[in-house]
Amino acid sequence: MSSLRNHRVIIASLFLPTTTVLGESSPPTPDIYAREVGATATQDLGGRPPAFRHASSRSIGSAPAPLKSIVDDLKSRAITPISTPPSELNPFSKFASLAPSPAGKGSISPPSIQNIDASLAKFQPDLVHSIRLQRRSSSSKPPRYPSLTRSYTNAPAESYYFAPNIHCNGGLKNAVDSVKDRMTSKLWVGTLGNSTDAYSTELKASVDRRMMEKHSSLPVWIPDAEFESCYDEFCHQVLWPCLHYAVPDAPKTKLFFESAAFKQYVAVNKRFAEAIESVWTEGDVVWINDYHLMLLPLLLRKSTRIPALACAPIGFFMHVAFPSSEIFRCLSVREQLLRGMLGADLVGFQTASYARHFRQTVSRILAVEALPKGIQVEYGIPGGAREGHGRFVDVGVFPMGIDVGALRERRREPDVSYWVQLLRQRYAGMMIVVGRDKLDEIQGVRHKLEAFELFLKKWPEYQGKVILLQVALQTTESNELAAGGVSDVVARINSAFSTLTYQPVVFLHTQEVTFSQYLALLTVADAFLVTSLREGMALRTHEFVECQDGRHRPLILSEFTGSYSYSGFRSCIAVNPYDTHGTAKAIRQALTMSDEEALSRWEDLHNHVVTQTAQTFVTSFLTRCLRANTEHTTQTDLNSVPALNTTLLLPRYKHSPRRILLLDFEGTLWRPDLSRAGLLAPFVPPEGAVELLNKFSANKRNEVWLLSGLPVKSLERVAAKAPEVGIVAENGCFAKIPVQNGKGGVWISMVANLNLTWKGLCVEILNYFTERTPGSFVEEREASVVWRFWSGPTDDCSDRQWARRQAAEAQNHIFDSLGERYGLRIIPGSNSFLVLPNNISRSTAVGAILHPGGPAHSPRSSSVPDLDVPVNGGGGEAGFVFAVSGDEKLLRRLNELDNAETVSTSGKGTDAKWKLDAVEVGDVMWLFANCP
């Protein structure tokens, strides 16, 4: 993290942590929800805030009334007094008469229920800070926004104040704040989340200036209609369902498949790019967050206004889930979104499965090489400063966490202790199951309620003894509950099981619960229940675990959350939210669990919570981003790489006592016939290349190695004609020691310790695709497999397009079924792709060759004969290492040697010290071969 002290971090997120409210000063009644819950309201939603409308910057109307149930009629008859702390409202007061009060504990004389209800009626949270752009159904007309036409005649036009923006990604904000002592310079870039069309030019300038000075923030000004179309339609009705496996059925939701709002999504991303361009300086790190800005990395790379952004450190982090390729491919704009993300140096995800889905999706849709570490992008940055140059994009896993230290500080506050005591009094003798979710179909609130209903039916002895206290964020229309979301289930449960002193489901809105009360709920809970149908890191479960450090009660967690994918959280009680009976059984298991078992499970959970913290998340992501950028930007533009200077190198070559020559065969010394007839014809060693190799090897100061992807039996013919040349076959799977003094000439397997049973399965898969791809065929080699899916003309005809689609499907299928199981990697080409074991390449083979013991003592070989054949010194002993190749990984590795000269023949951006046109290789090599 110390390296970040030298960099400013530009954090791009759709919403800024701070917003503006028009008026002279803050409202007389503080917005408790915005003040206390705002910072964490969205941290467990994977970065997706509640949907909202672009409201005006002043509060209007009133918040929707809490959910009605049959026990509300009992409130007017309640006579049991309760107490309320002076600074907070009591959301549990309405249920005071329904829970028994322990004897001798009613020493406090508070206001009556009627007075508290009157106080609650006065507490109307500002709609600006409680409701977002509401999602419209795909078939409805655009709603009217009365708040947009509200006048501000009572306030001066230029008067405003700052307030916390609860629309921002709370988890991200908390994480960034947790490292403020180490991240010395940062700049937030995002929108205010308010209607800004009425803002004058002078007012915007004032906001820009003061936001920069006081909050290190740069507002992005977006017209209301453009923002609403982008956020409300494309983000919420297209991207959000797709990323969470909720693809709707056509043709009922045509908007999902043919969304015109993508134009506005592009426009919003372009406005963010322009804002960042206006403030970016050399050395800044750009951190882009979440699915709202998936196009932004590539837009910055392609910047013509700031060309240096093409090499700037750019990281993209997806706070929500990423689906399998079968889901993502349904999007009509899938390629644009993927290419946009690949503009970053690093793409981060919450879990390994999301990262794997992304790699597979990119491999399948864009037909590029997907490696465990990331994506090899051959096309570079289209239209940018590195157009046509290959680049590598790191893909990493960075689990988000909470700021454990800050949470502990909050729990020590007197208000939390007060509410803990009060809750224990109110629900004495009862067991409390707590949940906190957004009212969204993805969060599975309805599944939770139905499971709790079944629990009460199946085990009636718990009726009157267990309550479900559900805290919910309302997100869609003015009252999603009344619209049939979960209100019918709540009413059915309460009507079936309520008594004069018992209400099984207590349903509270987040606006009614302060953060202190929320922490108190987590502290007194006997179980915490999460039934999400799909979710990233459920950080509310981390908060529950930390709040249970004195009681150690169990966590019931959906197996479809990102948190469950980590080993530490496997100690929870896992449930399938679609299995109502299984979830009901899990509730009973949690409530009857012994203290010893609960403690053992809690310790495993707590170890993860205190290890994978918010600080760890920020530092690991940004450090990896900087390292990835350093690795990626070392590759030099081909135009700036000098052509091979024989005048300079020939004297060095001539006067070196020992020389190691590493020469590529295909594409460098030999141009193979790639037509179908040429590929199927028996291999005949090219006479010119063999003559050149023999000329080099005849010089006793030379050790010559031929690097090839051909199989051993083909290269045996080369070895017969050039016995004193060492050969690397099948891209590093095998190596033949050169014959010296009548000894050597033995092939050594670099894959002797590897399981090669995958080959049969791989060939079976490829045969399936071969039957469906005209002109394709399979080449099975000893340790690798090649599929030639196209051998016709290189023009982009319809047949070739079909072949490329089939190749992408085949790669995806092999990677899914065999890749991780057997440790394979796939290297795609323009007309073929190669499947071979991981960690095997020409680079690893050369590493073994240059090892002091040579290939005969390579640690990769387990069945090597005892050869008394010395290699002419390792790379350090040779005075001159000369490599002519198109393999960038090999050239980068050799650049680490002080005595190495590397020459690239790929015609692309390269790390090599020199470049050489492939057609000139023969003439240039003969100049070196003819030197003594």
CSV table of N, CA, C and O in Angstrom, one decimal, residues 873-926:
chain,number,residue,atom,x,y,z
A,873,GLY,N,27.1,-24.5,-21.1
A,873,GLY,CA,26.9,-23.4,-20.1
A,873,GLY,C,25.5,-22.9,-20.1
A,873,GLY,O,24.8,-22.9,-21.1
A,874,GLY,N,25.0,-22.4,-19.0
A,874,GLY,CA,23.7,-21.8,-18.9
A,874,GLY,C,23.7,-20.4,-19.5
A,874,GLY,O,24.7,-19.9,-20.1
A,875,GLY,N,22.6,-19.7,-19.3
A,875,GLY,CA,22.5,-18.3,-19.9
A,875,GLY,C,23.5,-17.4,-19.3
A,875,GLY,O,24.0,-16.5,-20.0
A,876,GLY,N,23.9,-17.7,-18.0
A,876,GLY,CA,24.9,-16.8,-17.4
A,876,GLY,C,26.3,-17.1,-17.9
A,876,GLY,O,27.2,-16.2,-17.9
A,877,GLU,N,26.6,-18.4,-18.3
A,877,GLU,CA,27.9,-18.7,-18.8
A,877,GLU,C,28.2,-18.3,-20.2
A,877,GLU,O,29.3,-18.1,-20.6
A,878,ALA,N,27.1,-18.3,-21.0
A,878,ALA,CA,27.2,-17.9,-22.4
A,878,ALA,C,27.5,-16.4,-22.5
A,878,ALA,O,26.9,-15.6,-21.8
A,879,GLY,N,28.4,-16.0,-23.4
A,879,GLY,CA,28.6,-14.6,-23.5
A,879,GLY,C,27.6,-13.9,-24.4
A,879,GLY,O,27.5,-12.7,-24.3
A,880,PHE,N,26.8,-14.7,-25.2
A,880,PHE,CA,25.9,-14.1,-26.1
A,880,PHE,C,24.7,-15.0,-26.2
A,880,PHE,O,24.8,-16.2,-26.7
A,881,VAL,N,23.5,-14.6,-25.8
A,881,VAL,CA,22.2,-15.3,-26.0
A,881,VAL,C,21.4,-14.6,-27.1
A,881,VAL,O,21.1,-13.4,-26.9
A,882,PHE,N,21.1,-15.2,-28.2
A,882,PHE,CA,20.5,-14.6,-29.3
A,882,PHE,C,19.2,-15.3,-29.6
A,882,PHE,O,19.2,-16.5,-30.0
A,883,ALA,N,18.1,-14.7,-29.4
A,883,ALA,CA,16.7,-15.3,-29.6
A,883,ALA,C,16.0,-14.6,-30.7
A,883,ALA,O,15.9,-13.3,-30.7
A,884,VAL,N,15.5,-15.3,-31.7
A,884,VAL,CA,14.7,-14.8,-32.8
A,884,VAL,C,13.4,-15.5,-32.8
A,884,VAL,O,13.3,-16.7,-33.1
A,885,SER,N,12.3,-14.9,-32.4
A,885,SER,CA,11.1,-15.6,-32.1
A,885,SER,C,9.9,-14.6,-32.2
A,885,SER,O,10.1,-13.4,-32.2
A,886,GLY,N,8.7,-15.2,-32.3
A,886,GLY,CA,7.4,-14.4,-32.2
A,886,GLY,C,6.7,-14.7,-30.9
A,886,GLY,O,5.6,-14.2,-30.7
A,887,ASP,N,7.3,-15.4,-29.9
A,887,ASP,CA,6.7,-15.7,-28.7
A,887,ASP,C,7.1,-14.6,-27.6
A,887,ASP,O,8.2,-14.6,-27.2
A,888,GLU,N,6.1,-13.8,-27.3
A,888,GLU,CA,6.4,-12.6,-26.4
A,888,GLU,C,6.8,-13.1,-25.0
A,888,GLU,O,7.6,-12.4,-24.4
A,889,LYS,N,6.1,-14.1,-24.5
A,889,LYS,CA,6.5,-14.6,-23.2
A,889,LYS,C,7.9,-15.0,-23.1
A,889,LYS,O,8.6,-14.7,-22.1
A,890,LEU,N,8.4,-15.7,-24.1
A,890,LEU,CA,9.8,-16.1,-24.2
A,890,LEU,C,10.7,-14.9,-24.2
A,890,LEU,O,11.7,-14.8,-23.5
A,891,LEU,N,10.4,-13.9,-25.1
A,891,LEU,CA,11.3,-12.8,-25.3
A,891,LEU,C,11.3,-11.9,-24.0
A,891,LEU,O,12.4,-11.4,-23.6
A,892,ARG,N,10.2,-11.8,-23.3
A,892,ARG,CA,10.2,-11.1,-22.0
A,892,ARG,C,11.1,-11.8,-21.0
A,892,ARG,O,11.8,-11.1,-20.2
A,893,ARG,N,11.0,-13.1,-21.0
A,893,ARG,CA,11.9,-13.8,-20.0
A,893,ARG,C,13.4,-13.7,-20.3
A,893,ARG,O,14.2,-13.5,-19.4
A,894,LEU,N,13.7,-13.7,-21.6
A,894,LEU,CA,15.1,-13.6,-21.9
A,894,LEU,C,15.6,-12.2,-21.7
A,894,LEU,O,16.9,-12.0,-21.5
A,895,ASN,N,14.8,-11.2,-21.8
A,895,ASN,CA,15.2,-9.8,-21.5
A,895,ASN,C,15.8,-9.6,-20.1
A,895,ASN,O,16.5,-8.7,-19.8
A,896,GLU,N,15.5,-10.6,-19.2
A,896,GLU,CA,16.0,-10.5,-17.9
A,896,GLU,C,17.5,-10.8,-17.8
A,896,GLU,O,18.2,-10.5,-16.9
A,897,LEU,N,18.0,-11.4,-18.9
A,897,LEU,CA,19.5,-11.7,-19.0
A,897,LEU,C,20.2,-10.5,-19.6
A,897,LEU,O,19.8,-10.0,-20.6
A,898,ASP,N,21.3,-10.2,-18.9
A,898,ASP,CA,22.1,-9.0,-19.4
A,898,ASP,C,22.7,-9.3,-20.7
A,898,ASP,O,23.0,-8.3,-21.5
A,899,ASN,N,23.0,-10.5,-21.0
A,899,ASN,CA,23.8,-10.8,-22.2
A,899,ASN,C,22.9,-11.3,-23.4
A,899,ASN,O,23.3,-12.0,-24.3
A,900,ALA,N,21.6,-11.1,-23.3
A,900,ALA,CA,20.6,-11.6,-24.3
A,900,ALA,C,20.2,-10.5,-25.2
A,900,ALA,O,20.0,-9.3,-24.8
A,901,GLU,N,20.1,-10.8,-26.5
A,901,GLU,CA,19.6,-10.0,-27.5
A,901,GLU,C,18.4,-10.6,-28.1
A,901,GLU,O,18.4,-11.8,-28.6
A,902,THR,N,17.2,-10.0,-28.0
A,902,THR,CA,15.9,-10.6,-28.4
A,902,THR,C,15.4,-9.9,-29.6
A,902,THR,O,15.4,-8.6,-29.7
A,903,VAL,N,14.9,-10.6,-30.6
A,903,VAL,CA,14.4,-10.1,-31.8
A,903,VAL,C,13.0,-10.7,-32.1
A,903,VAL,O,12.8,-11.9,-32.0
A,904,SER,N,12.1,-9.8,-32.3
A,904,SER,CA,10.7,-10.2,-32.5
A,904,SER,C,10.4,-10.3,-34.0
A,904,SER,O,10.7,-9.3,-34.8
A,905,THR,N,9.7,-11.4,-34.4
A,905,THR,CA,9.3,-11.5,-35.9
A,905,THR,C,7.8,-11.5,-36.0
A,905,THR,O,7.3,-11.9,-37.0
A,906,SER,N,7.1,-11.1,-34.9
A,906,SER,CA,5.6,-11.2,-34.9
A,906,SER,C,4.9,-10.1,-35.7
A,906,SER,O,3.8,-10.2,-36.1
A,907,GLY,N,5.6,-9.0,-35.8
A,907,GLY,CA,5.0,-7.8,-36.5
A,907,GLY,C,4.0,-7.1,-35.6
A,907,GLY,O,3.2,-6.3,-36.1
A,908,LYS,N,4.0,-7.4,-34.3
A,908,LYS,CA,3.1,-6.7,-33.3
A,908,LYS,C,3.9,-6.0,-32.3
A,908,LYS,O,5.1,-6.0,-32.3
A,909,GLY,N,3.2,-5.3,-31.4
A,909,GLY,CA,3.9,-4.7,-30.3
A,909,GLY,C,4.7,-5.7,-29.5
A,909,GLY,O,4.2,-6.8,-29.3
A,910,THR,N,5.8,-5.3,-29.1
A,910,THR,CA,6.7,-6.3,-28.5
A,910,THR,C,7.6,-5.7,-27.4
A,910,THR,O,7.8,-4.5,-27.3
A,911,ASP,N,8.0,-6.6,-26.5
A,911,ASP,CA,9.0,-6.3,-25.5
A,911,ASP,C,10.4,-6.6,-26.0
A,911,ASP,O,11.4,-6.3,-25.2
A,912,ALA,N,10.6,-7.1,-27.1
A,912,ALA,CA,11.9,-7.4,-27.6
A,912,ALA,C,12.8,-6.2,-27.8
A,912,ALA,O,12.2,-5.1,-28.0
A,913,LYS,N,14.1,-6.4,-27.9
A,913,LYS,CA,15.0,-5.2,-28.1
A,913,LYS,C,15.0,-4.8,-29.5
A,913,LYS,O,15.4,-3.7,-29.8
A,914,TRP,N,14.7,-5.8,-30.4
A,914,TRP,CA,14.8,-5.5,-31.8
A,914,TRP,C,13.6,-6.1,-32.5
A,914,TRP,O,13.0,-7.0,-32.0
A,915,LYS,N,13.3,-5.6,-33.7
A,915,LYS,CA,12.3,-6.2,-34.6
A,915,LYS,C,12.9,-6.6,-35.9
A,915,LYS,O,13.9,-6.0,-36.4
A,916,LEU,N,12.3,-7.6,-36.6
A,916,LEU,CA,12.8,-8.1,-37.8
A,916,LEU,C,11.6,-8.6,-38.6
A,916,LEU,O,10.8,-9.4,-38.1
A,917,ASP,N,11.5,-8.2,-39.9
A,917,ASP,CA,10.4,-8.7,-40.7
A,917,ASP,C,10.7,-10.1,-41.0
A,917,ASP,O,11.8,-10.5,-41.3
A,918,ALA,N,9.6,-10.9,-41.0
A,918,ALA,CA,9.8,-12.4,-41.2
A,918,ALA,C,10.4,-12.7,-42.5
A,918,ALA,O,11.1,-13.7,-42.6
A,919,VAL,N,10.1,-11.9,-43.6
A,919,VAL,CA,10.7,-12.2,-44.9
A,919,VAL,C,12.2,-12.0,-44.9
A,919,VAL,O,12.8,-12.4,-45.9
A,920,GLU,N,12.7,-11.2,-44.0
A,920,GLU,CA,14.1,-10.9,-44.0
A,920,GLU,C,14.9,-11.8,-43.1
A,920,GLU,O,16.2,-11.7,-43.0
A,921,VAL,N,14.3,-12.7,-42.4
A,921,VAL,CA,15.0,-13.5,-41.4
A,921,VAL,C,16.1,-14.4,-42.1
A,921,VAL,O,17.2,-14.4,-41.6
A,922,GLY,N,15.8,-15.0,-43.2
A,922,GLY,CA,16.8,-15.9,-43.8
A,922,GLY,C,18.1,-15.1,-44.1
A,922,GLY,O,19.2,-15.6,-43.8
A,923,ASP,N,18.0,-14.0,-44.8
A,923,ASP,CA,19.2,-13.2,-45.2
A,923,ASP,C,20.0,-12.8,-44.0
A,923,ASP,O,21.2,-12.9,-44.0
A,924,VAL,N,19.3,-12.3,-43.0
A,924,VAL,CA,19.9,-11.8,-41.8
A,924,VAL,C,20.6,-12.9,-41.0
A,924,VAL,O,21.8,-12.8,-40.6
A,925,MET,N,20.0,-14.1,-40.9
A,925,MET,CA,20.6,-15.2,-40.2
A,925,MET,C,21.8,-15.7,-40.9
A,925,MET,O,22.8,-16.1,-40.2
A,926,TRP,N,21.8,-15.7,-42.2
A,926,TRP,CA,23.0,-16.1,-42.9
A,926,TRP,C,24.2,-15.2,-42.6
A,926,TRP,O,25.4,-15.6,-42.6
